[in-house]
Coordinates of C-alpha atoms and ligand atoms in Angstrom, one line a residue:
X9 CA 0.0 0.0 -0.1
X10 CA 1.2 3.5 -0.9
X11 CA 0.2 6.1 1.6
X12 CA -0.8 9.5 0.1
X13 CA 0.9 11.6 0.0
X14 CA 3.7 9.2 0.5
X15 CA 7.3 10.2 -0.5
X16 CA 7.2 7.7 -3.3
X17 CA 3.7 8.9 -4.6
X18 CA 4.5 12.5 -4.0
X19 CA 7.8 12.3 -5.8
X20 CA 6.1 11.1 -8.8
X21 CA 7.0 13.7 -11.4
X22 CA 4.4 15.7 -13.2
X23 CA 4.0 14.0 -16.4
X24 CA 2.4 15.6 -19.5
X25 CA 1.7 12.7 -21.9
X26 CA 1.6 13.5 -25.4
X27 CA -1.1 12.4 -27.8
X28 CA -5.0 12.9 -27.0
X29 CA -4.3 13.5 -23.1
X30 CA -1.8 16.3 -23.9
X31 CA -4.4 17.7 -26.3
X32 CA -7.1 17.6 -23.6
X33 CA -4.9 19.4 -21.1
X34 CA -4.2 22.2 -23.6
X35 CA -7.6 22.6 -24.3
X36 CA -8.7 22.7 -20.8
X37 CA -5.9 25.3 -20.0
X38 CA -7.4 27.4 -22.9
X39 CA -10.9 26.9 -21.6
X40 CA -9.9 28.1 -18.3
X41 CA -8.7 31.5 -19.6
X42 CA -11.3 34.1 -18.9
X43 CA -12.4 36.1 -22.0
X44 CA -11.4 39.8 -21.8
X45 CA -15.0 40.8 -21.7
X46 CA -15.8 38.6 -18.8
X47 CA -12.7 39.8 -16.8
X48 CA -12.4 43.3 -17.6
X49 CA -14.0 46.0 -15.4
X50 CA -16.5 45.4 -12.6
X51 CA -19.8 45.8 -14.3
X52 CA -21.4 42.6 -15.2
X53 CA -22.0 42.2 -18.9
X54 CA -25.0 40.4 -20.0
X55 CA -24.5 37.1 -21.7
X56 CA -27.4 35.0 -23.1
X57 CA -27.1 31.4 -21.9
X58 CA -29.0 28.6 -23.4
X59 CA -30.2 26.9 -19.9
X60 CA -31.2 23.8 -21.9
X61 CA -27.6 23.2 -22.9
X62 CA -26.6 19.8 -21.4
X63 CA -23.0 20.8 -21.3
X64 CA -23.3 24.1 -20.0
X65 CA -21.5 23.4 -16.8
X66 CA -19.3 20.7 -15.4
X67 CA -21.9 19.1 -13.0
X68 CA -23.8 17.4 -15.8
X69 CA -20.9 15.3 -16.5
X70 CA -20.5 13.9 -13.0
X71 CA -21.9 10.6 -11.8
X72 CA -23.7 12.0 -8.9
X73 CA -27.3 12.8 -7.8
X74 CA -28.6 15.3 -5.4
X75 CA -32.1 15.5 -4.2
X76 CA -33.8 17.8 -2.1
X77 CA -34.3 17.4 1.8
X78 CA -37.8 17.1 3.1
X79 CA -40.0 19.9 3.5
X80 CA -39.9 22.8 4.4
X81 CA -36.2 23.1 3.7
X82 CA -36.7 21.6 0.3
X83 CA -39.4 24.3 -0.4
X84 CA -37.1 27.2 0.6
X85 CA -34.2 25.8 -1.5
X86 CA -36.7 25.3 -4.4
X87 CA -37.9 28.9 -4.3
X88 CA -34.2 30.0 -4.4
X89 CA -33.7 27.9 -7.5
X90 CA -36.8 28.7 -9.3
X91 CA -38.0 26.4 -12.1
X92 CA -34.6 25.3 -13.2
X93 CA -33.7 21.7 -12.9
X94 CA -31.8 20.9 -9.8
X95 CA -28.1 20.4 -10.3
X96 CA -26.2 17.4 -8.9
X97 CA -23.7 17.6 -6.1
X98 CA -20.7 15.2 -6.9
X99 CA -17.5 14.1 -5.1
X100 CA -15.6 16.7 -6.9
X101 CA -17.9 19.4 -6.0
X102 CA -17.9 18.2 -2.3
X103 CA -14.1 18.1 -2.2
X104 CA -14.0 21.6 -3.5
X105 CA -16.8 22.7 -1.2
X106 CA -14.9 21.1 1.8
X107 CA -11.8 23.1 0.6
X108 CA -13.6 26.3 1.2
X109 CA -16.1 25.6 4.0
X110 CA -16.4 29.4 5.0
X111 CA -18.1 30.4 1.8
X112 CA -21.7 30.6 2.4
X113 CA -22.4 31.6 -1.2
X114 CA -21.4 28.3 -2.5
X115 CA -22.9 26.4 0.3
X116 CA -26.4 28.0 -0.4
X117 CA -26.2 27.7 -4.1
X118 CA -25.0 24.1 -4.1
X119 CA -27.6 23.1 -1.5
X120 CA -30.3 24.6 -3.6
X121 CA -28.9 22.7 -6.6
X122 CA -28.4 25.9 -8.6
X123 CA -26.5 25.8 -11.9
X124 CA -23.7 28.2 -10.7
X125 CA -22.3 28.0 -14.3
X126 CA -25.5 29.5 -15.8
X127 CA -25.5 32.2 -13.1
X128 CA -21.8 33.1 -13.8
X129 CA -22.8 33.2 -17.5
X130 CA -25.6 35.5 -16.8
X131 CA -23.4 37.8 -14.7
X132 CA -21.0 38.1 -17.8
X133 CA -18.2 36.2 -15.9
X134 CA -18.3 32.5 -17.0
X135 CA -15.4 30.3 -15.7
X136 CA -15.3 27.2 -17.8
X137 CA -13.2 24.6 -16.0
X138 CA -13.3 21.0 -15.5
X139 CA -12.6 17.7 -17.4
X140 CA -12.9 18.3 -21.4
X141 CA -15.4 16.0 -23.1
X142 CA -12.3 14.3 -24.6
X143 CA -11.1 13.2 -21.1
X144 CA -14.6 12.2 -19.9
X145 CA -15.0 10.0 -23.2
X146 CA -11.6 8.7 -22.6
X147 CA -12.5 7.7 -18.9
X148 CA -15.6 6.2 -20.1
X149 CA -13.9 4.1 -22.6
X150 CA -11.2 2.9 -20.1
X151 CA -13.8 1.9 -17.5
X152 CA -15.9 0.2 -20.1
X153 CA -13.0 -1.9 -21.1
X154 CA -12.2 -2.8 -17.6
X155 CA -15.6 -3.9 -17.0
X156 CA -16.2 -5.7 -20.1
X157 CA -16.7 -9.6 -20.3
X158 CA -17.6 -9.7 -16.5
X159 CA -15.0 -7.6 -15.4
X160 CA -12.1 -9.5 -17.0
X161 CA -9.6 -6.9 -17.0
X162 CA -10.4 -5.4 -13.7
X163 CA -9.9 -8.8 -12.1
X164 CA -6.2 -8.7 -12.4
X165 CA -5.6 -5.4 -10.1
X166 CA -8.3 -6.8 -7.7
X167 CA -6.4 -10.0 -7.5
X168 CA -2.9 -8.3 -7.0
X169 CA -3.9 -5.6 -4.7
X170 CA -7.0 -6.9 -2.8
X171 CA -6.2 -10.6 -2.7
X172 CA -9.0 -12.0 -4.8
X173 CA -8.4 -15.6 -5.5
X174 CA -7.2 -16.2 -8.9
X175 CA -8.2 -20.0 -9.0
X176 CA -12.0 -19.3 -9.1
X177 CA -12.4 -20.7 -5.7
X178 CA -14.4 -17.5 -4.5
X179 CA -16.3 -16.1 -7.5
X180 CA -16.9 -12.4 -7.5
X181 CA -20.5 -11.6 -7.0
X182 CA -22.1 -8.6 -8.7
X183 CA -25.4 -7.8 -7.4
X184 CA -28.1 -5.7 -9.2
X185 CA -28.0 -2.2 -7.7
X186 CA -31.1 -1.1 -9.6
X187 CA -29.4 1.7 -11.6
X188 CA -32.3 2.7 -13.5
X189 CA -34.2 3.6 -10.3
X190 CA -34.3 7.0 -8.5
X191 CA -31.5 8.1 -6.2
X192 CA -33.1 7.1 -3.0
X193 CA -34.2 3.7 -4.1
X194 CA -30.6 3.1 -5.5
X195 CA -29.0 4.3 -2.1
X196 CA -31.3 1.8 -0.3
X197 CA -30.4 -0.9 -2.5
X198 CA -26.8 -0.4 -2.2
X199 CA -27.0 -0.2 1.6
X200 CA -28.8 -3.6 1.6
X201 CA -26.4 -5.1 -0.9
X202 CA -23.5 -3.9 1.3
X203 CA -25.0 -5.3 4.4
X204 CA -25.7 -8.5 2.7
X205 CA -22.1 -8.7 1.3
X206 CA -20.4 -7.8 4.7
X207 CA -22.5 -10.6 6.4
X208 CA -20.5 -13.3 4.7
X209 CA -16.7 -12.7 5.3
X210 CA -15.6 -15.3 3.0
X211 CA -17.5 -13.9 0.0
X212 CA -16.1 -11.6 -2.6
X213 CA -18.6 -8.8 -3.8
X214 CA -18.2 -6.2 -6.3
X215 CA -20.7 -3.2 -6.1
X216 CA -20.7 -1.7 -9.4
X217 CA -21.6 2.0 -9.5
X218 CA -23.2 1.9 -6.0
X219 CA -25.0 5.0 -4.9
X220 CA -24.2 6.3 -1.4
X221 CA -26.0 8.9 0.5
X222 CA -24.0 11.6 2.4
X223 CA -25.4 14.4 4.5
X224 CA -23.9 17.9 3.6
X225 CA -24.8 20.8 5.6
X226 CA -28.0 19.3 6.3
X227 CA -28.9 18.4 2.8
X228 CA -28.5 14.9 1.5
X229 CA -26.2 14.4 -1.5
X230 CA -25.9 11.1 -3.5
X231 CA -22.5 9.8 -4.6
X232 CA -21.6 7.2 -7.1
X233 CA -18.1 5.7 -6.8
X234 CA -16.9 3.6 -9.8
X235 CA -16.8 0.4 -7.8
X236 CA -16.6 -0.9 -4.2
X237 CA -15.3 -4.4 -3.4
X238 CA -16.6 -6.1 -0.2
X239 CA -14.8 -9.0 1.5
X240 CA -14.2 -10.0 5.0
X241 CA -16.8 -7.8 6.3
X242 CA -15.0 -4.6 5.1
X243 CA -15.1 -2.8 1.7
X244 CA -12.7 -1.0 -0.4
X245 CA -13.4 1.9 -2.8
X246 CA -11.9 1.2 -6.4
X247 CA -11.6 4.5 -8.2
X248 CA -10.9 4.3 -11.9
X249 CA -9.2 7.2 -13.7
X250 CA -8.2 7.9 -17.1
X251 CA -4.8 9.7 -16.5
X252 CA -1.9 7.5 -17.4
X253 CA 0.7 6.1 -15.1
X254 CA 3.9 6.4 -17.1
X255 CA 7.0 4.4 -16.1
X256 CA 5.4 4.1 -12.5
X257 CA 4.9 7.9 -12.4
X258 CA 1.6 9.9 -12.4
X259 CA 0.7 13.5 -12.3
X260 CA 0.8 14.2 -8.5
X261 CA -2.0 16.9 -8.7
X262 CA -4.3 14.3 -10.4
X263 CA -3.5 11.7 -8.0
X264 CA -4.2 14.2 -5.2
X265 CA -7.6 15.0 -6.7
X266 CA -8.3 11.4 -7.0
X267 CA -7.6 10.9 -3.4
X268 CA -9.6 13.8 -2.3
X269 CA -12.6 12.4 -4.3
X270 CA -12.1 8.9 -3.0
X271 CA -12.1 10.4 0.5
X272 CA -15.7 11.6 0.1
X273 CA -16.7 8.2 -1.0
X274 CA -15.2 6.6 2.0
X275 CA -16.8 9.1 4.3
X276 CA -20.2 8.3 2.6
X277 CA -19.5 4.6 3.1
X278 CA -18.8 5.2 6.8
X279 CA -22.1 7.0 7.0
X280 CA -23.7 4.0 5.3
X281 CA -22.1 1.4 7.5
X282 CA -23.0 3.4 10.6
X283 CA -26.6 3.9 9.6
X284 CA -26.9 0.0 8.9
X285 CA -25.5 -0.4 12.5
X286 CA -28.0 2.1 14.0
X287 CA -25.1 4.3 15.2
X288 CA -23.3 7.5 14.0
X289 CA -19.7 7.7 12.5
X290 CA -17.1 7.9 15.1
X291 CA -15.8 11.3 15.7
X292 CA -12.0 10.4 15.5
X293 CA -11.0 11.1 11.9
X294 CA -8.2 8.6 11.8
X295 CA -10.1 5.8 13.8
X296 CA -10.7 2.6 11.8
X297 CA -14.5 2.0 11.9
X298 CA -15.1 -1.6 12.9
X299 CA -18.7 -1.9 12.0
X300 CA -19.7 -4.5 9.3
X301 CA -19.4 -3.0 5.8
X302 CA -17.2 -0.3 6.9
X303 CA -14.7 1.0 4.4
X304 CA -10.8 0.5 4.4
X305 CA -9.0 3.9 4.8
X306 CA -7.1 3.1 1.6
X307 CA -8.5 3.1 -1.9
X308 CA -7.4 1.3 -5.0
X309 CA -6.6 3.6 -7.8
X310 CA -6.7 2.2 -11.3
X311 CA -5.2 3.9 -14.2
X312 CA -4.1 3.2 -17.8
X313 CA -0.5 1.9 -17.9
X314 CA 1.7 4.1 -20.0
X315 CA -0.1 4.7 -23.2
X316 CA -2.0 1.4 -23.4
X317 CA -5.4 0.4 -22.2
X318 CA -4.0 -2.0 -19.9
X319 CA -4.7 -1.3 -16.3
X320 CA -2.2 -0.5 -13.5
X321 CA -3.2 -0.1 -9.8
X322 CA -1.9 1.5 -6.7
X323 CA -3.4 1.4 -3.1
X324 CA -3.6 5.0 -1.9
X325 CA -3.8 6.0 1.8
X326 CA -6.6 8.7 2.1
X327 CA -6.5 9.1 5.8
X328 CA -5.3 12.6 5.4
X329 CA -7.8 13.6 2.9
X330 CA -10.6 11.9 5.0
X331 CA -9.8 13.7 8.1
X332 CA -9.6 17.2 6.1
X333 CA -12.9 16.5 4.4
X334 CA -14.7 15.4 7.6
X335 CA -13.4 18.4 9.4
X336 CA -14.3 20.8 6.6
X337 CA -17.8 19.5 6.1
X338 CA -18.6 19.4 9.8
X339 CA -17.5 23.1 10.1
X340 CA -20.0 24.1 7.4
X341 CA -23.0 25.8 8.7
X342 CA -26.3 24.1 8.5
X343 CA -28.2 25.2 5.3
X344 CA -31.3 26.3 7.2
X345 CA -29.2 28.7 9.4
X346 CA -27.5 30.2 6.2
X347 CA -31.1 30.6 4.8
X348 CA -32.4 32.4 7.7
X349 CA -29.8 35.1 7.0
X350 CA -31.2 35.9 3.5
X351 CA -33.6 38.7 2.8
X352 CA -37.2 37.6 2.0
X353 CA -37.8 37.1 -1.6
X354 CA -34.1 36.3 -2.4
X355 CA -34.0 34.2 -5.7
X356 CA -31.3 32.9 -8.1
X357 CA -34.1 32.1 -10.7
X358 CA -32.8 33.1 -14.0
X359 CA -36.4 33.3 -15.4
X360 CA -35.7 31.5 -18.6
X361 CA -37.9 32.1 -21.5
X362 CA -39.5 29.4 -23.8
X363 CA -36.3 29.2 -25.7
X364 CA -34.5 28.5 -22.3
X365 CA -32.6 31.9 -22.4
X366 CA -32.4 33.7 -19.1
X367 CA -34.4 37.0 -18.8
X368 CA -33.6 37.9 -15.2
X369 CA -32.1 41.4 -15.1
X370 CA -28.4 41.1 -14.5
X371 CA -28.3 43.7 -11.8
X372 CA -31.1 42.0 -9.9
X373 CA -29.3 38.7 -10.1
X374 CA -26.0 40.3 -9.2
X375 CA -27.8 41.8 -6.0
X376 CA -29.0 38.5 -5.1
X377 CA -25.6 36.7 -5.3
X378 CA -24.0 39.6 -3.4
X379 CA -26.5 39.3 -0.6
X380 CA -24.8 35.9 0.4
X381 CA -21.2 36.5 1.8
X382 CA -18.4 34.7 0.1
X383 CA -15.0 33.7 1.0
X384 CA -13.1 34.3 -2.1
X385 CA -9.5 32.9 -2.5
X386 CA -7.5 32.5 -5.9
X387 CA -8.0 28.7 -5.3
X388 CA -11.7 29.5 -6.4
X389 CA -10.6 30.0 -10.0
X390 CA -9.9 26.3 -10.5
X391 CA -12.8 24.9 -8.3
X392 CA -15.9 27.1 -8.6
X393 CA -17.9 28.3 -11.5
X394 CA -18.4 31.7 -9.9
X395 CA -14.6 32.1 -9.4
X396 CA -14.2 35.0 -12.0
X397 CA -17.2 36.8 -10.6
X398 CA -16.0 36.5 -7.0
X399 CA -12.6 37.6 -8.1
X400 CA -14.1 40.6 -9.8
X401 CA -16.0 41.5 -6.8
X402 CA -12.8 41.3 -4.5
X403 CA -10.9 43.3 -7.0
X404 CA -13.9 45.9 -7.1
X405 CA -13.7 46.3 -3.4
X406 CA -10.0 46.2 -3.2
X407 CA -10.2 43.4 -0.8
X408 CA -6.9 41.7 0.2
X409 CA -8.5 38.3 -0.3
X410 CA -7.6 38.7 -4.1
X411 CA -3.9 38.1 -3.0
X412 CA -4.7 34.7 -1.3
X413 CA -5.6 33.4 2.2
X414 CA -2.3 33.5 3.4
X415 CA -1.7 37.2 2.9
X416 CA -5.3 37.8 4.3
X417 CA -4.3 36.1 7.5
X418 CA -0.9 38.0 7.7
X419 CA -2.5 41.4 7.3
X420 CA -4.7 40.9 10.3
X421 CA -7.3 43.8 10.5
X422 CA -6.1 45.5 7.3
X423 CA -8.9 44.7 4.8
X424 CA -8.0 46.3 1.7
X425 CA -4.9 46.6 -0.6
X426 CA -4.9 50.4 -0.2
X427 CA -5.1 50.1 3.4
X428 CA -2.0 47.8 3.2
X429 CA -0.3 50.2 1.1
X430 CA -1.1 53.1 3.2
X431 CA 0.1 51.3 6.2
X432 CA 3.5 50.8 4.6
X433 CA 3.8 54.3 3.3
X434 CA 5.7 57.2 4.9
X435 CA 2.3 58.9 5.6
X436 CA 0.9 56.0 8.0
X437 CA 0.1 57.3 11.4
X438 CA 2.4 56.5 14.1
X439 CA -0.5 55.6 16.2
X440 CA -1.7 52.9 13.7
X441 CA 1.9 51.3 13.7
X442 CA 1.9 51.0 17.5
X443 CA -1.6 49.5 17.7
X444 CA -1.5 47.2 14.8
X445 CA 1.0 44.6 14.6
X446 CA 0.4 44.2 10.8
X447 CA 0.8 47.8 10.1
X448 CA 3.9 47.9 12.0
X449 CA 5.4 44.9 10.2
X450 CA 4.4 46.5 6.8
X451 CA 5.9 49.7 7.8
X452 CA 9.2 48.0 8.8
X453 CA 9.2 45.9 5.7
X454 CA 8.7 48.9 3.6
X455 CA 11.6 50.8 5.4
X456 CA 13.9 47.7 4.8
X457 CA 13.0 47.7 1.2
X458 CA 13.6 51.5 0.7
X459 CA 17.1 51.1 2.5
X460 CA 18.0 48.2 0.2
X461 CA 16.8 50.1 -2.9
X462 CA 18.7 53.2 -1.5
X463 CA 21.9 51.1 -1.1
X464 CA 21.6 49.8 -4.8
X465 CA 21.2 53.4 -6.0
X466 CA 24.2 54.3 -4.1
Ligands
SF4_9 S1 -15.9 31.5 -6.2 FE1 -17.1 32.5 -5.0 S2 -18.8 31.3 -4.6 FE2 -17.4 30.1 -5.3 S3 -16.3 29.2 -3.6 FE3 -15.1 30.9 -4.2 S4 -16.0 32.7 -3.0 FE4 -17.5 31.0 -2.9

């Protein structure tokens, strides 16, 4: 088993494979660039978005369902969303959500299942990011190949890493998980299949695309890992990714993202096992849950080997990611508490016309978005569809958050870039320097810089 980030795994060099994957990455980088119209200035430009576009945002491509919580909370969230279809939460989104638990804006919009990409489009600051269609197609093809012919190709890594007997003495059972049913039914069926498989320690069971329920900020999300193998009363998440492992090396960023995503699945499995046992998940983030059907704290990552379609697998220790995810999700304020802070009548409805084009006045929508506090950081640009909009707001307000959370923390009570510059300048009041440690440090740094530059000039 390779822990993550273990030295060996972390030391894997960043690999940019040529061919289709390289093309994809280039395309993704281009897609992440904001258009000048979208990023220039602070006024939101009006962009007509076809809401019926199935590929309008990333969420459509993910393998997760999210249905509303019971009344009346569901009613309140539906009012925020309007008639638009509810968007899915997924493991990637949850990992990103957990990475910024202080952002109430994202928490509310995600809980309500609002299409943040469409909102960003309407506000004039779309932020296209995520997997390209090519990468998604490549991943789908690779997974299909692994699972074809009764999982013939997938069996090899399962034998090598999980100990599945190769002599056929213990056949791999694959129960029907009712994939055509609704999320609630599928989640119930998954829980039943997990309990059944865990009850026979000698059996080997593969849950193919199980659906797991996870409560996030008081709202249920449904997550769908690629596969879960159950044996000996415990289970292991199998995460299939399309990025290649070349000569034993993989892109560390992608391995890390896969580990964070898998940690969300493990957390959902812990909740499922606890629910089956009629208890709750143990509070200790590093504690190994001993309940029947509980997940191992390492996951099996299966990727293409080199440039072939043959699989290679590695066991990834996700304890650190699991602890982080649990801590961050637990810190998130319950959604109903967030809703209580909204002004009556607040709505993110884009009011689409018959052609699916939004008609909601941009200024009105911007006011609604603005009414929910955000916690912008530069990381948002690669993890949230509203990243460009929130960055523009931070720039307009001259907030220090635009420089990163580290700088924000260092500057203490100084909240604006202008304030920081003033504190460092010669005109800063002596009283400010004495009363504010950050101001004093800025002033000292400015003096050192001036001295150094003066020395150079001399
Ligand atoms: S981009 Fe905005 S809404 Fe999204 S997480 Fe960042 S601050 Fe929150």
